[in-house]
mmCIF file of C-alpha atoms and ligand atoms in Angstrom:
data_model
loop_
_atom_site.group_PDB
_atom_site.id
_atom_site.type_symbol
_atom_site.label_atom_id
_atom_site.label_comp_id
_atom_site.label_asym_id
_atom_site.label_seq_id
_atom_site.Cartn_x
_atom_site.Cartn_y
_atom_site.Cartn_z
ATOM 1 C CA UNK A 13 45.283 50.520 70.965
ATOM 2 C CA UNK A 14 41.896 51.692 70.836
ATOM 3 C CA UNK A 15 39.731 52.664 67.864
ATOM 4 C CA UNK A 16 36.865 54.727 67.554
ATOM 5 C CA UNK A 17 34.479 56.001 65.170
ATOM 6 C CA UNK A 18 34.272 59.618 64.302
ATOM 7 C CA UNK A 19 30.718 61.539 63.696
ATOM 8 C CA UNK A 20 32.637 61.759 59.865
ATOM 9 C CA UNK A 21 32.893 57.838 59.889
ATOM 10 C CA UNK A 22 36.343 57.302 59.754
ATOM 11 C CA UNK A 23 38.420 55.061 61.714
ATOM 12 C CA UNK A 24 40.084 57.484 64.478
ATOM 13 C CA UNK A 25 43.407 55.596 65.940
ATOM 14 C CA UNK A 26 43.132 56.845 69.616
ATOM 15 C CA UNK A 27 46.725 57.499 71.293
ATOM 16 C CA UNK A 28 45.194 59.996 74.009
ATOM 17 C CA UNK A 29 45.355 57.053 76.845
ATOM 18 C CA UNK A 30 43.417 58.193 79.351
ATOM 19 C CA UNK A 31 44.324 59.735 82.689
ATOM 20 C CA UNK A 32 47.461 57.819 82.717
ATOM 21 C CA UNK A 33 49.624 60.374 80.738
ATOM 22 C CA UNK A 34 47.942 63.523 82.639
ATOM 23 C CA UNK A 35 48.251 61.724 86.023
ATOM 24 C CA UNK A 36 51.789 60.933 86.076
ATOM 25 C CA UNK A 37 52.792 64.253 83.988
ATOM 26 C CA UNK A 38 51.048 66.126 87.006
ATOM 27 C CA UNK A 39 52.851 64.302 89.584
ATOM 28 C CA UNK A 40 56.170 64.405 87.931
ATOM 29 C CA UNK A 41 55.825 67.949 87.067
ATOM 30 C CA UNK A 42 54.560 68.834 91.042
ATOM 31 C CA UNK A 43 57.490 66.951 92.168
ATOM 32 C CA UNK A 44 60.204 68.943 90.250
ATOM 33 C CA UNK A 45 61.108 72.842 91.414
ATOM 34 C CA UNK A 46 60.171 75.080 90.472
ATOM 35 C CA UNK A 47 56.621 73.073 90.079
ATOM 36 C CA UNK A 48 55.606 73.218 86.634
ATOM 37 C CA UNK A 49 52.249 71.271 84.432
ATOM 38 C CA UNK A 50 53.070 71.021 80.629
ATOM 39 C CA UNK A 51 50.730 73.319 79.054
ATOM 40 C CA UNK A 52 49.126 70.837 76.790
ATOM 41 C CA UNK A 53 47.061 69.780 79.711
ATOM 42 C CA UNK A 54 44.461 73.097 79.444
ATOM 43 C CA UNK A 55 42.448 71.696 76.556
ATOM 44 C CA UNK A 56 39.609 69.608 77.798
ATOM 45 C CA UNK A 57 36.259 70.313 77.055
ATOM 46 C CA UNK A 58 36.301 73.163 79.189
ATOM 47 C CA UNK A 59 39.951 74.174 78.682
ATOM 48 C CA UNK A 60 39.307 74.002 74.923
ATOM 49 C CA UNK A 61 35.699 76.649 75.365
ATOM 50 C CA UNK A 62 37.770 78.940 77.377
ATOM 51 C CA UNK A 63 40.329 79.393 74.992
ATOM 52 C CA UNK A 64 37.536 79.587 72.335
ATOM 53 C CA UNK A 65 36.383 82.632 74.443
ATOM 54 C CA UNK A 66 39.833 84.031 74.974
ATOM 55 C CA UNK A 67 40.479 83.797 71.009
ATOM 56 C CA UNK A 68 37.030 86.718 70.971
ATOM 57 C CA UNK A 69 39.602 88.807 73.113
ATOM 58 C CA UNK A 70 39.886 92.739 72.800
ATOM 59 C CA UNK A 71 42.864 91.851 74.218
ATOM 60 C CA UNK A 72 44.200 88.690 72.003
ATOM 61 C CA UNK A 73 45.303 90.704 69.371
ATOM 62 C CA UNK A 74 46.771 86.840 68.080
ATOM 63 C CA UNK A 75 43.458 85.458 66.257
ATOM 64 C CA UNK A 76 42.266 88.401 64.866
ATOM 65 C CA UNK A 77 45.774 89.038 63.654
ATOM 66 C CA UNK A 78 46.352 85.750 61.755
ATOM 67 C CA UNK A 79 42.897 85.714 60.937
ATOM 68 C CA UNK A 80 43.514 89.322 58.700
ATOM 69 C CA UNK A 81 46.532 87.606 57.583
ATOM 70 C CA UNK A 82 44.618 84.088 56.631
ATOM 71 C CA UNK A 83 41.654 86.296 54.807
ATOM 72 C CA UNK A 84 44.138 89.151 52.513
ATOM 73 C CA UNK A 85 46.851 86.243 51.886
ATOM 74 C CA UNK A 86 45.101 82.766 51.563
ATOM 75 C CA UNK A 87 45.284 83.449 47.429
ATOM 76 C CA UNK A 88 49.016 83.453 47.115
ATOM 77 C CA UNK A 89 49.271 80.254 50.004
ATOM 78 C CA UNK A 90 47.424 77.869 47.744
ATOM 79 C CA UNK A 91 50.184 79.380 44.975
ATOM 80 C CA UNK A 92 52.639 78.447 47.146
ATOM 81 C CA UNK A 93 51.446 75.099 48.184
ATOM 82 C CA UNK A 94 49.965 74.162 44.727
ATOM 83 C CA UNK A 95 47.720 72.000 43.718
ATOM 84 C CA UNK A 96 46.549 68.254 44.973
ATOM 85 C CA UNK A 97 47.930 68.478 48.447
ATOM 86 C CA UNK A 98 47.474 66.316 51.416
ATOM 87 C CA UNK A 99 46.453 68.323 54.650
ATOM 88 C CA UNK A 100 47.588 67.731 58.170
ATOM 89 C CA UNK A 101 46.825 70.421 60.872
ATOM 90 C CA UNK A 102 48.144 69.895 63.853
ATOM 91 C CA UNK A 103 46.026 71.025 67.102
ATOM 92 C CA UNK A 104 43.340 71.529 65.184
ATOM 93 C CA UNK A 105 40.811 72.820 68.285
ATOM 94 C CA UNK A 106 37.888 74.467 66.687
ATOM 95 C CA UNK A 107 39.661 74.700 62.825
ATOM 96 C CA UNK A 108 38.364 78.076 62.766
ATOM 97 C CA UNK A 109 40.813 79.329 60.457
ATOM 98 C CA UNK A 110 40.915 76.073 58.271
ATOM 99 C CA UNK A 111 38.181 76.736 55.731
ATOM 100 C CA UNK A 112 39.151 79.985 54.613
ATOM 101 C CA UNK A 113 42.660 77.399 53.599
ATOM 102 C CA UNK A 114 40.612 74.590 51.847
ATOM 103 C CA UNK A 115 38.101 76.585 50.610
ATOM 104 C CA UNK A 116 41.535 78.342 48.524
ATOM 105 C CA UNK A 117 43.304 75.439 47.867
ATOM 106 C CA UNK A 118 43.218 73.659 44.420
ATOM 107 C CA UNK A 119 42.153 70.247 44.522
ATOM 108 C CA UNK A 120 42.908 68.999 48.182
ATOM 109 C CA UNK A 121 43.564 65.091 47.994
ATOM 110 C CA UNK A 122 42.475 64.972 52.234
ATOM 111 C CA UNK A 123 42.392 66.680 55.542
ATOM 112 C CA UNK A 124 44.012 65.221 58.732
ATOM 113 C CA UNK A 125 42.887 67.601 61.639
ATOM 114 C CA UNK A 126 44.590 66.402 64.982
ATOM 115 C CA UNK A 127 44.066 67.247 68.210
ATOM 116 C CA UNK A 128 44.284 66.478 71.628
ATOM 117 C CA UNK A 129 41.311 67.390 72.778
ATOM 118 C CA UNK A 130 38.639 64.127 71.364
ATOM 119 C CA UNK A 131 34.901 66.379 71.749
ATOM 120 C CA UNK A 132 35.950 69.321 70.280
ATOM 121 C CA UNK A 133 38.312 67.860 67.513
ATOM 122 C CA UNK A 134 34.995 65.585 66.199
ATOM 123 C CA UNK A 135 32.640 68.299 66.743
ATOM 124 C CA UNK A 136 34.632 70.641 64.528
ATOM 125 C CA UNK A 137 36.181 67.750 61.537
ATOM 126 C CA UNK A 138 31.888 67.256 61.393
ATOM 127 C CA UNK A 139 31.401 70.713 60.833
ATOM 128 C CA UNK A 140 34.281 71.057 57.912
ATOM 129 C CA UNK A 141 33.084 67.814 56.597
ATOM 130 C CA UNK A 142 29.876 68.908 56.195
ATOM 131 C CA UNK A 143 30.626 72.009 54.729
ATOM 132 C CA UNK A 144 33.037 70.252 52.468
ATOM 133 C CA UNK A 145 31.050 67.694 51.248
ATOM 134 C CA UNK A 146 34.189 66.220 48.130
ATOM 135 C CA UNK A 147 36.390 66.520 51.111
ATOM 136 C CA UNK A 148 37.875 63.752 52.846
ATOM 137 C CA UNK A 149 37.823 64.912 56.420
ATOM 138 C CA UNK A 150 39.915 62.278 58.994
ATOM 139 C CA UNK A 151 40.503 63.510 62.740
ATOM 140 C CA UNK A 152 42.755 61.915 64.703
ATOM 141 C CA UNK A 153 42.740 61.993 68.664
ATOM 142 C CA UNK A 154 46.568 62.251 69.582
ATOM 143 C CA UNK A 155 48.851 64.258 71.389
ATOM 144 C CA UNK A 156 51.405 65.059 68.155
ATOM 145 C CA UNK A 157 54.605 65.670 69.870
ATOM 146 C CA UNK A 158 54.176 62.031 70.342
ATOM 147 C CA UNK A 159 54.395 59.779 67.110
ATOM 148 C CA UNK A 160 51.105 59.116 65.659
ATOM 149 C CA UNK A 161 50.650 57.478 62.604
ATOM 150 C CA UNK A 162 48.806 58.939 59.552
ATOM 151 C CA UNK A 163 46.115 56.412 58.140
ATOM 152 C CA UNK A 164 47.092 56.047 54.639
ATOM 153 C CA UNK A 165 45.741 57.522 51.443
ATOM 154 C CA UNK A 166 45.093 55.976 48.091
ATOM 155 C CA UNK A 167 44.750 59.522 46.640
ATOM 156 C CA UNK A 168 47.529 60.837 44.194
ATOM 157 C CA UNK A 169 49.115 63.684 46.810
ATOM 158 C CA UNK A 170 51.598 65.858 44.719
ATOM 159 C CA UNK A 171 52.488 67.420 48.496
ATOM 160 C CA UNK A 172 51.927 66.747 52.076
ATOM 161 C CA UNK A 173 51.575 70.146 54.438
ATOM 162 C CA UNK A 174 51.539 69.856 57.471
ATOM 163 C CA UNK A 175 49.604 73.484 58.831
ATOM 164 C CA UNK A 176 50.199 74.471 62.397
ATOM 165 C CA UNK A 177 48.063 77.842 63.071
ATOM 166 C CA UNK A 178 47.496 80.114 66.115
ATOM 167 C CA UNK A 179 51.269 80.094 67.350
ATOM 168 C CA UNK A 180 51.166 76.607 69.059
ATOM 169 C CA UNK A 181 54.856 76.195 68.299
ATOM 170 C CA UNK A 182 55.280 78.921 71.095
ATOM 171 C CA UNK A 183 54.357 77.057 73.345
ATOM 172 C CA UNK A 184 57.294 74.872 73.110
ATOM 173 C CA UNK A 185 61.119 75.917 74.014
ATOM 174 C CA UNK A 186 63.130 76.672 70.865
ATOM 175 C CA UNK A 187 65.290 73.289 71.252
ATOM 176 C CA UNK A 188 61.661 71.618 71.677
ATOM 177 C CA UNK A 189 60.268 73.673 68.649
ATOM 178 C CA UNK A 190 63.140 72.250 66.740
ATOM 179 C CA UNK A 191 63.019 69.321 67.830
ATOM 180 C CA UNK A 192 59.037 68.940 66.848
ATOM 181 C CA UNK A 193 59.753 70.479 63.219
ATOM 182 C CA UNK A 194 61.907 68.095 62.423
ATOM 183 C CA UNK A 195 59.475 65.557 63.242
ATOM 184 C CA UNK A 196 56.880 67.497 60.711
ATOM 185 C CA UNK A 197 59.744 67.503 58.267
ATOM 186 C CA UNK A 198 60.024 63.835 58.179
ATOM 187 C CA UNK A 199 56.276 63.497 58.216
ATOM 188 C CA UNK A 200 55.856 65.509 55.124
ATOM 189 C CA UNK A 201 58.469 63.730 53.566
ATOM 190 C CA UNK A 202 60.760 65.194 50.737
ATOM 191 C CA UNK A 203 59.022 67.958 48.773
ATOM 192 C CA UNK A 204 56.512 68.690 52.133
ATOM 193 C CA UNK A 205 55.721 71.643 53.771
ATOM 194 C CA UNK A 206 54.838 73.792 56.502
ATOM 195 C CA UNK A 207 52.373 76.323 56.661
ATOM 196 C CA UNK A 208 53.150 77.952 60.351
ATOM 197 C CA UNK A 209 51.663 80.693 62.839
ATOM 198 C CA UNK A 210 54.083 82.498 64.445
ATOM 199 C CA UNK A 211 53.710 85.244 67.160
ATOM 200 C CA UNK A 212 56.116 88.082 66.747
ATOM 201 C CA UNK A 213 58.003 89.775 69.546
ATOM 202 C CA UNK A 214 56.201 93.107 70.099
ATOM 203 C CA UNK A 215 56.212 95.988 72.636
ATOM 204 C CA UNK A 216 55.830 94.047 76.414
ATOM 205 C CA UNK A 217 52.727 96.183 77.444
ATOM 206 C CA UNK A 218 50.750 94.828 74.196
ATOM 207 C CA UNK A 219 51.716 91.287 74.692
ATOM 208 C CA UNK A 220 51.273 91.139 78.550
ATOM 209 C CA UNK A 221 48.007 92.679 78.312
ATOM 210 C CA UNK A 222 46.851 89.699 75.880
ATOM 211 C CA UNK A 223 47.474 87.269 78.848
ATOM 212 C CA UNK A 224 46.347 89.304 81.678
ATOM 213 C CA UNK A 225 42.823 90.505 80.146
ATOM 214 C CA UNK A 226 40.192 92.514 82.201
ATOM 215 C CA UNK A 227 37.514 90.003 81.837
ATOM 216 C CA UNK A 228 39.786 87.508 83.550
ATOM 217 C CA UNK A 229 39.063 84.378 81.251
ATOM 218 C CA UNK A 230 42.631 83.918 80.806
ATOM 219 C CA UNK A 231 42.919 83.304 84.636
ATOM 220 C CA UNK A 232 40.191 81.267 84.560
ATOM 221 C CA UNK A 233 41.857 79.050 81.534
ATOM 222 C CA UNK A 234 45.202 78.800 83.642
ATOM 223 C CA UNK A 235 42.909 77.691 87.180
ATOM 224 C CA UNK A 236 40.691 74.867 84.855
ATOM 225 C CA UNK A 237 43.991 73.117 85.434
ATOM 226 C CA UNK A 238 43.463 72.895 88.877
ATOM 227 C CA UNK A 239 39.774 72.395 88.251
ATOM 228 C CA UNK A 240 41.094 69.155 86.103
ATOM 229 C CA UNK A 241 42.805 68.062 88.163
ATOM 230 C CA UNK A 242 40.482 67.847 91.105
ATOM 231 C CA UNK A 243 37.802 66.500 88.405
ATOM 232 C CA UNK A 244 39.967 63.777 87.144
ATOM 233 C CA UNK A 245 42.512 62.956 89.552
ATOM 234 C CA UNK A 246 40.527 63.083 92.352
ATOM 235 C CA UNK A 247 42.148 65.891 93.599
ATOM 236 C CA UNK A 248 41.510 68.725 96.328
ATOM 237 C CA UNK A 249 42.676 72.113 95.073
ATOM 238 C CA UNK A 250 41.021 75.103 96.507
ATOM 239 C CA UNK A 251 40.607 77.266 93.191
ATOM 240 C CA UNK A 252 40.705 80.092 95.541
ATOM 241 C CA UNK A 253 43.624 79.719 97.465
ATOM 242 C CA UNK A 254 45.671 79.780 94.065
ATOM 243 C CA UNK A 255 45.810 83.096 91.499
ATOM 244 C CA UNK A 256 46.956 83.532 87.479
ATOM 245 C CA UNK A 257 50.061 85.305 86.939
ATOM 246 C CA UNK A 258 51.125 86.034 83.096
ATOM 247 C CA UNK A 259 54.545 88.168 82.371
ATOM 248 C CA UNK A 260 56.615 89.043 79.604
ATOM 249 C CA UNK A 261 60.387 87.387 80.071
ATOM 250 C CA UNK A 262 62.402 89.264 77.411
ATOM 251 C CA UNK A 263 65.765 87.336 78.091
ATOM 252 C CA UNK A 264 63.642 84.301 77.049
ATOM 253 C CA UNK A 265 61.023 86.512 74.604
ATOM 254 C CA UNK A 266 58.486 84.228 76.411
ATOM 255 C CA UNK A 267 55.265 85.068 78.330
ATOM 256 C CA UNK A 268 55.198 82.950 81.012
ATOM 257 C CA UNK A 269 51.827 81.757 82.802
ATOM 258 C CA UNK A 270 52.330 80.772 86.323
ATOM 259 C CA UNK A 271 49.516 79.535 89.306
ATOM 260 C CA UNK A 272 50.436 81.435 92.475
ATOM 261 C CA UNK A 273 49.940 79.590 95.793
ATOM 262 C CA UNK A 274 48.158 82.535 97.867
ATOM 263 C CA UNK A 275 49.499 80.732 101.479
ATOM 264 C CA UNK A 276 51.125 77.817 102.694
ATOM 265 C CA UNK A 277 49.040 74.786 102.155
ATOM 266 C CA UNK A 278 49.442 71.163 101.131
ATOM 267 C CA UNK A 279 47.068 69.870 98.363
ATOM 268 C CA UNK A 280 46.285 66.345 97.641
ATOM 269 C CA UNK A 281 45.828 64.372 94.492
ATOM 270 C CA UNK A 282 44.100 61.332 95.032
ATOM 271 C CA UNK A 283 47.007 59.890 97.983
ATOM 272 C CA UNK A 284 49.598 62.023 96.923
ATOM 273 C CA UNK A 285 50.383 65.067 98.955
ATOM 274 C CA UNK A 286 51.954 68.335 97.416
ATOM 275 C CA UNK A 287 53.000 70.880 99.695
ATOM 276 C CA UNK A 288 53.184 74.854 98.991
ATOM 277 C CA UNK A 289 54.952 77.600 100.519
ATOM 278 C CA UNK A 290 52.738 80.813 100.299
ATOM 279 C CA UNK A 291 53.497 82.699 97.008
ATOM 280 C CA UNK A 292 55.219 79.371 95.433
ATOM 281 C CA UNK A 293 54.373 79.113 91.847
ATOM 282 C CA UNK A 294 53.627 76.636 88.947
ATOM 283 C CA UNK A 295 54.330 77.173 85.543
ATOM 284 C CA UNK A 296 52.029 76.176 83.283
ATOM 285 C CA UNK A 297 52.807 77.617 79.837
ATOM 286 C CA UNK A 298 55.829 79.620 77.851
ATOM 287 C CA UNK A 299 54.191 81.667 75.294
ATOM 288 C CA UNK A 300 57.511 82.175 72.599
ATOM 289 C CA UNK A 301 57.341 85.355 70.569
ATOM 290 C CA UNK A 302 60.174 85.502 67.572
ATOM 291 C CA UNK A 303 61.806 88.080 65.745
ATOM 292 C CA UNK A 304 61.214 86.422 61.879
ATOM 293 C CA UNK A 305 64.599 86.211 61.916
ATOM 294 C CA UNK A 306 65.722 84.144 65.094
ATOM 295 C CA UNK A 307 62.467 81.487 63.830
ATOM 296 C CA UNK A 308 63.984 81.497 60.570
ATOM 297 C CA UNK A 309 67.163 80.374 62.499
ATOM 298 C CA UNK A 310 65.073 77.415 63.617
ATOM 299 C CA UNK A 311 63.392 76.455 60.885
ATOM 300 C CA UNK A 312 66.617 75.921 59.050
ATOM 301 C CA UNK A 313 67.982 73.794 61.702
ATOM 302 C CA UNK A 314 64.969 71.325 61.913
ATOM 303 C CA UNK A 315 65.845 71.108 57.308
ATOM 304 C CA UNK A 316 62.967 73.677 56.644
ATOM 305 C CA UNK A 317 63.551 76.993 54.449
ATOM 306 C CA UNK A 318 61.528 79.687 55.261
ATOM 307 C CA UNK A 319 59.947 80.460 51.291
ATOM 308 C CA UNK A 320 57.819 83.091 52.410
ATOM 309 C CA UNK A 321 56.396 85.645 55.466
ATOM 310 C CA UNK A 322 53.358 86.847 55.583
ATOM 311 C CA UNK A 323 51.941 89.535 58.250
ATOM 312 C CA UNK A 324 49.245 91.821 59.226
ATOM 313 C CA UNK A 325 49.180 95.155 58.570
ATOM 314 C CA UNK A 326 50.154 96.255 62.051
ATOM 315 C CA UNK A 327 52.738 92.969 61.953
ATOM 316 C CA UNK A 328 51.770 91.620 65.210
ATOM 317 C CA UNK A 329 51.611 88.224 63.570
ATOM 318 C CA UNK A 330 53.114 85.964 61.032
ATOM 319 C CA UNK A 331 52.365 83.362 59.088
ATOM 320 C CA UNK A 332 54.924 81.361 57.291
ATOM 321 C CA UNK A 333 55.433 79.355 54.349
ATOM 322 C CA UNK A 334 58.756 76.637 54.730
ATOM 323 C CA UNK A 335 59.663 74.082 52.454
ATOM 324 C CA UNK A 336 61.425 70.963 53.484
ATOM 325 C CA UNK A 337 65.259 71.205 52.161
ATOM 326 C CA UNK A 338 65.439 68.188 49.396
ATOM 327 C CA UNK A 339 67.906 65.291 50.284
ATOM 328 C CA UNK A 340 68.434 67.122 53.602
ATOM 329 C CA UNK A 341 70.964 64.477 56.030
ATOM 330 C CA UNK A 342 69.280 65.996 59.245
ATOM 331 C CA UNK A 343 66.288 64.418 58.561
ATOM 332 C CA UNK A 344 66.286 60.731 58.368
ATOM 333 C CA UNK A 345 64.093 59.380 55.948
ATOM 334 C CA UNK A 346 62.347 56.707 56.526
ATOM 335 C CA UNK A 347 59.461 57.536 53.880
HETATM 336 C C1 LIG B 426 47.038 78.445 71.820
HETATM 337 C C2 LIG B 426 49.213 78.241 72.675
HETATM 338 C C3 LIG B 426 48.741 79.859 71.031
HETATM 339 O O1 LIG B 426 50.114 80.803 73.790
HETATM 340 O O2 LIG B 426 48.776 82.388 73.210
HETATM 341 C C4 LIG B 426 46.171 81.846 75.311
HETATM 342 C C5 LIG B 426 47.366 79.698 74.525
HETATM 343 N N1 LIG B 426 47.455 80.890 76.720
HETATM 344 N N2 LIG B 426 46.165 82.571 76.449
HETATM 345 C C6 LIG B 426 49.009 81.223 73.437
HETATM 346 C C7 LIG B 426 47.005 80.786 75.490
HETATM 347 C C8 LIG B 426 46.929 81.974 77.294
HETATM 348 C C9 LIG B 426 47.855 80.226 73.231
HETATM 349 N N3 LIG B 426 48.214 79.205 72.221
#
């Protein structure tokens, strides 16, 4: 296992191994049909500035939503989390939304922002750490729906939250979503919490346009995986021979971003050869949007109670408070 030094100076335990996972993730995923690339894979440096610039939007009503939210609410989360917590975020990009949390919370014992994506995730954990000079700022470089370990603190934490902004649990299927909060549940450990974005279901034409905007940098977001692809994996996609697709599935409540294959063709990476018949897709995200209730349903299933709701005025977005249930037998303890 490798370790690296952050621009904060701490030790940053470094699980992203490189290429490897990407590589054979891509080839498995090419190999299955329908083709599909976990969505995980957009944010590198450039996947991570794109989705900076889709977050600036007219048509992402999601950031400036949980951002309203995040500004009018922020005073009663630090009631609700209390005093002397521990802070984890998980896929912490740019931690835009972040200080306007520590800056309200009373006495924060540490903040663990982790990311997948290693420039952007130092670049940023600099920037809070210098504008939170008391603050004990340590990034870690890991993909967190793999186990990662936390480095340990000698400060007195009265509660461990784990906060999970901008609706990245969507990405995930609700048996996966589950599956990953019960992982934060044991991670926070008995008397934790969760401070959650969630993406409500809404009217398709709002939601659809959010993924299909005029500008087109969502298509160019979903095509940087191709662009990866040929830059890392010595591969030989023709950007233009593929097109973005983004739809609303309301049997699933899910957008759903695909790559369209514009003809027949056969694309290589590196020796491999993957063959497409002309309008063949790959999926490379699920976008979930929840009813409150039907999250709530999750939430309880993975030992978390939902303690509180919080939306925007036009309710487009949520943000949610959930307490880990005490003593719960779901979640193995191992704290
Ligand atoms: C960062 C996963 C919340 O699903 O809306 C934005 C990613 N994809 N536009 C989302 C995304 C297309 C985004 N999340």
């Amino acid at each position: 296992m490798a370790i690296h030094r952050s621009p904060v100076g701490s030790i940053v335990l470094n699980r992203c191994t490189p290429k490897s996972p990407f590589h054979a993730d891509v080839l498995a995923g090419l190999s299955m049909s329908p083709k599909e690339i976990p969505s995980k894979y957009f944010y590198d440096e450039r996947g991570s500035a794109l989705f900076d610039r889709i977050c600036e939007l007219p048509e992402y009503y999601l950031t400036r939503a949980e951002f309203a939210i995040m500004h009018r609410c922020v005073a009663e989360m630090a009631e609700a989390l209390g005093p002397q917590c521990l802070l984890i975020e998980y896929g912490s990009g740019s931690s835009v939304k972040t200080p306007i949390l520590i800056a309200a919370l009373e006495r924060l014992t540490g903040y663990i922002p982790i990311d997948i994506s290693r420039e952007h995730l130092y670049v940023s954990a600099n920037a809070l750490a210098r504008r939170f000079p008391e603050l004990d700022v340590a990034p870690i470089c890991a993909d967190f729906t793999e186990p990662f370990e936390l480095p340990r603190s000698g400060r007195n934490n009265q509660r461990t939250v784990v906060y999970f902004p901008g609706s990245t649990i969507g990405n995930f299927t609700p048996e996966e979503a589950v599956e990953l909060m019960k992982q934060i549940a044991q991670q926070v450990g008995p008397g934790g919490a969760l401070l959650i974005g969630v993406d409500v279901r809404k009217p398709i034409e709002v939601v659809e346009t959010a993924y299909n905007d005029r500008a087109g940098v969502t298509a160019a977001f979903n095509l940087n995986l191709l662009a990866r692809i040929n830059r890392e994996l010595d591969g030989n996609f023709n950007l233009g021979a593929f097109e973005h697709r983004a739809f609303f599935n309301g049997d699933h409540s899910r957008i759903e971003m695909h790559l369209i294959s514009k003809k027949k063709q056969v694309c290589r990476i590196g020796p491999a050869a993957i063959a497409f018949e002309e309008g063949e897709n790959i999926r490379t995200e699920y976008s979930y949007k929840y009813r409150p209730d039907l999250f709530e349903k999750l939430a309880n299933q993975a030992g978390f109670v939902v303690q509180k709701v919080w939306m925007d005025e036009k309710r487009l977005f949520s943000v949610q408070y959930l307490e880990r249930v005490a003593g719960d037998s779901r979640v193995t303890s191992d704290e």
